[in-house]
Amino acid sequence: MRDVYIIGTGIHPWMGFSEKVFADFAAVAVDNALKDAQIEWKKIQAIMAGIFIYGGNAGHLSGQYLESIFGETGIPVVNVYNACATGSASIRMAYNSIAAGETDTALAFGADVSPKGFLTAKSDNAVQDRDVIRWKMGGLPNPIYWALECRKRMEKYGTTEEDLAMVKVLMSEYGSKNPDARFKKQYTLEEVLKSVYVCDPLRLYEICPVSTGAAAVIVTADPELISKADNPVKINATTMGSAIYGDPTIRISALSCPAVPEAPMLSESYSASRQAYEKSGIGPEDVDILELPDNSSWHYLVYLETCGFCKEGEADKMLRDGMTKIGGKLPVNPSGGFSSHGEALSAQALWQVIECANQLRGRCGARQVEGAKVAMAQTYGLMGNSGTTIMSI
Amino acid sequence: MRDVYIIGTGIHPWMGFSEKVFADFAAVAVDNALKDAQIEWKKIQAIMAGIFIYGGNAGHLSGQYLESIFGETGIPVVNVYNACATGSASIRMAYNSIAAGETDTALAFGADVSPKGFLTAKSDNAVQDRDVIRWKMGGLPNPIYWALECRKRMEKYGTTEEDLAMVKVLMSEYGSKNPDARFKKQYTLEEVLKSVYVCDPLRLYEICPVSTGAAAVIVTADPELISKADNPVKINATTMGSAIYGDPTIRISALSCPAVPEAPMLSESYSASRQAYEKSGIGPEDVDILELPDNSSWHYLVYLETCGFCKEGEADKMLRDGMTKIGGKLPVNPSGGFSSHGEALSAQALWQVIECANQLRGRCGARQVEGAKVAMAQTYGLMGNSGTTIMSI
Amino acid sequence: MENMANKVARIPNLVDWSTGEVRLMGAKCNSCGTYFFPKEHYQHRPDCSREGVEDVLFPKKGKLASYTIQYYPCPAPFKTENKITPYGIGLVEFENEKIQITGIITETDLKTLKIGMEMETTILEMFTNEEKQQVVTWAFKAVK
Amino acid sequence: MENMANKVARIPNLVDWSTGEVRLMGAKCNSCGTYFFPKEHYQHRPDCSREGVEDVLFPKKGKLASYTIQYYPCPAPFKTENKITPYGIGLVEFENEKIQITGIITETDLKTLKIGMEMETTILEMFTNEEKQQVVTWAFKAVK
Ligand SMILES: [Zn+2]
Ligand SMILES: [Zn+2]
């Protein structure tokens, strides 16, 4: 199989609610990616688009919408949805299209506009869609799921409130150095520990909100485009995982979970990362930078274990020992993470890939990790969605 | 690139509104496909799922939902949406996953439950989603778009009301022989011409309604599975097309179209079919059976031209001369077409592929086309979506 | 023209009568020359620099490029106080702009419709809102 | 137990009190042994033949496997007549069934919650509907 490279990336900075429409944000990200890749629009041979689920017909056909802005050329355009791992699906499909020989150069993008209110049920058929039950009878906003798991972890492994707060301290330090982040204020441990509980043991600063943002990545196997690109980044593997029977994690939108584990926690991400390790021949020990989905401080800790960077229950020690800091053995989320960005559903997995690529390309200024050669972007979506992308330079 | 084969297909027969949920229909189709392929569930290494857009969270993550029924194994599961070409996207992605070497065996499926009422706008932001304008101010249900194009055709090429009615006569004859079709009544030319107008010049029997249905296709490059399969069908190409700038067709959900053509009509399908011809080395002259998207009688005619089976304006003659009948030079829609099935959005493109495969495998009983070696399934979705699959035995 | 006092478009930025004539509102790209309707739905020529997109009003008159007669009520969110079915709906071509635009035809004798006939932009009253305003959409009628 | 006359679950087939006890309604697959809640959300073991799925009532009592305290109101379509925040919400483990099920905890002293404590199934009154019925959801409370 031929090698596939990232040659262009673009972002629209993360922000809060906006009256502007998703296509405007998408166009900014795609324009930036084209400029970075130094190619014209007609070089794009396929578009793999993340669905903007609150955008009606246009949001569900976001790829067609984007194409009409830049000029319709008849190429394959496919729209994907994998909850918060949607961006992983788009880059994986762009990669597969090239690896399969269908195209040489493809665009993956996603854009999301934060809704004015809360995210909630999207249908009214409780038999078909248990999400209806969790909202109407369960009283279960997303962070409760994380809090339930976090409490189990504290009981089992002794994770402390200080550990949870320390994650925010680190993320806010890095976020303050990232011009594309939404939240740039730096917090002390004391400030975090004084913030109100949303769902005990998780505090306001320890969970991430919903944001507006857009991201675009151009991948290619075209030798000419690779040779003229500025520090092209090789994709060693980009994989998707789903859940494994017996996963004890209580999944968002579920009302129950197994009491006896027969699979790893967050098995969708276990599966995605193990597929990526196997396919790339790169293991956790080889990774210089990790972007993981810190939807909450709990996620930050558990993902280090799920993805095999330490054994179960040992992530707190990694954090306390400073191993996950910039300058440590495994810098985690130098971007500032979800904590500094918030979730922009169909864009966030691509933004993680872009942060990794920017780090490998030495473009990260005050938050630059020195000498990084291998980076891994790990994402997570509700109801059994996950993706892993391993890159190198 | 290695060859990819269809080894198993399954359908849930098409029907009207049902209180049952989409996952139940999907499970029937997938069970049938597994039985046909003579494999167990654990052989499936990737799931490419069509989104059931009216199914809320569950419908948007239909692949995850389906996997939990059959047993979660951690494999890649991606959900796609390309309007009525959604099934084309799912089979294309399954094909690419195998061709790229990511997996050996993959499942593509789609299931849709007809909503009780009419399809209508899915958002309320007119700036973002012009679909809101066409419903709130345009007064434009889907068939109007087809009628506007049909009227142009009649003016330009002399297509008659009898031609339009004849399409239904043929489709109803074949549908009556298809146990999986929803509509099995056979109509005479006179009966069709007496049916009421929905939007003049299109009559009630000349446009297709919305249906419930499910379809599943298992594809593989695994030599062992291919060798034990019953008449495996080779996929010569499976492609997706989007629109081309200057396409004069008024697209569903649009409020305007170019007055001066700079691209072929239905350019998304022009593009998809030309990609398939180029990739497979098979041309229209080699195709023994064509399944095309007869959303209306107008589609039946124009698609023969769009896909290059005759020149523009010549399809009526093909129809009148009996060339498109079973037994003619190019049997079109031996399944009975959309006219006998109705649209089941995420399932219909797969059902077209399955009809083609069944014809090549000699399984079509009273509607069997004798001696067919090459078949082509052509689909169409609103707002610039299309897919073409060419198969052979 | 009609008395346009106390009338409001159901969705803004589509139809204008501030000039004394009913005209459709769109946009034009000065880089690739494409006209858009609605104006927010960009459809640039591939590789257009997308610079200089500006609002335009389409001419009042065009010619009928195609039409149909709809026999069933359009489902919600479409809404009219009076029964309008069967109603004509057409594609009106604006020659210099190289664009055809859809619209309901406010013609009672639908048998007179013919491709090529001259049409003019008008409005159709749909319903009265809570502020007692007539809520309207754009429409076309034959030039008599 | 509580007086259950004139009470109705907001969504059917989840909680039952016809036996005189409040119990959660689920299903069990007799082929792979997995219990489901809600019963329509199948989660079979891979390659299960999926035969013999039957309705079950979970035991009234289980033990608290985890909990949180929610400080903000749950957004719509969740609906209660009375302010219930902060409210406890827990995962209750049914030991033989090898399943943990979420539920709001109807405890006023949330400081007493502790992993491992014995809980029983109950109902929470949410609001009165147009038929003057009390609309309820399932919930858990500590066994005193
Ligand atoms: Zn332009
Ligand atoms: Zn089972």
PDB file of C-alpha atoms in Angstrom, chain B residues 68 72 83 164 167 169 242 254 271 297 317 339:
ATOM      1  CA  SER B  68     -25.000  -4.279  19.498  1.00  0.00           C
ATOM      2  CA  GLU B  72     -20.057  -5.913  19.580  1.00  0.00           C
ATOM      3  CA  ALA B  83     -29.559  11.426   0.836  1.00  0.00           C
ATOM      4  CA  LEU B 164     -44.515   8.371 -19.180  1.00  0.00           C
ATOM      5  CA  VAL B 167     -42.777   3.269 -17.903  1.00  0.00           C
ATOM      6  CA  VAL B 169     -46.829  -0.317 -17.221  1.00  0.00           C
ATOM      7  CA  SER B 242     -21.247  14.945  -6.976  1.00  0.00           C
ATOM      8  CA  ALA B 254     -32.808  24.490  -4.623  1.00  0.00           C
ATOM      9  CA  SER B 271     -19.903  11.883 -12.929  1.00  0.00           C
ATOM     10  CA  SER B 297     -41.204   8.205 -15.145  1.00  0.00           C
ATOM     11  CA  LYS B 317     -37.350   5.703 -28.700  1.00  0.00           C
ATOM     12  CA  SER B 339     -42.142   2.503  -8.958  1.00  0.00           C
TER      13      SER B 339
END
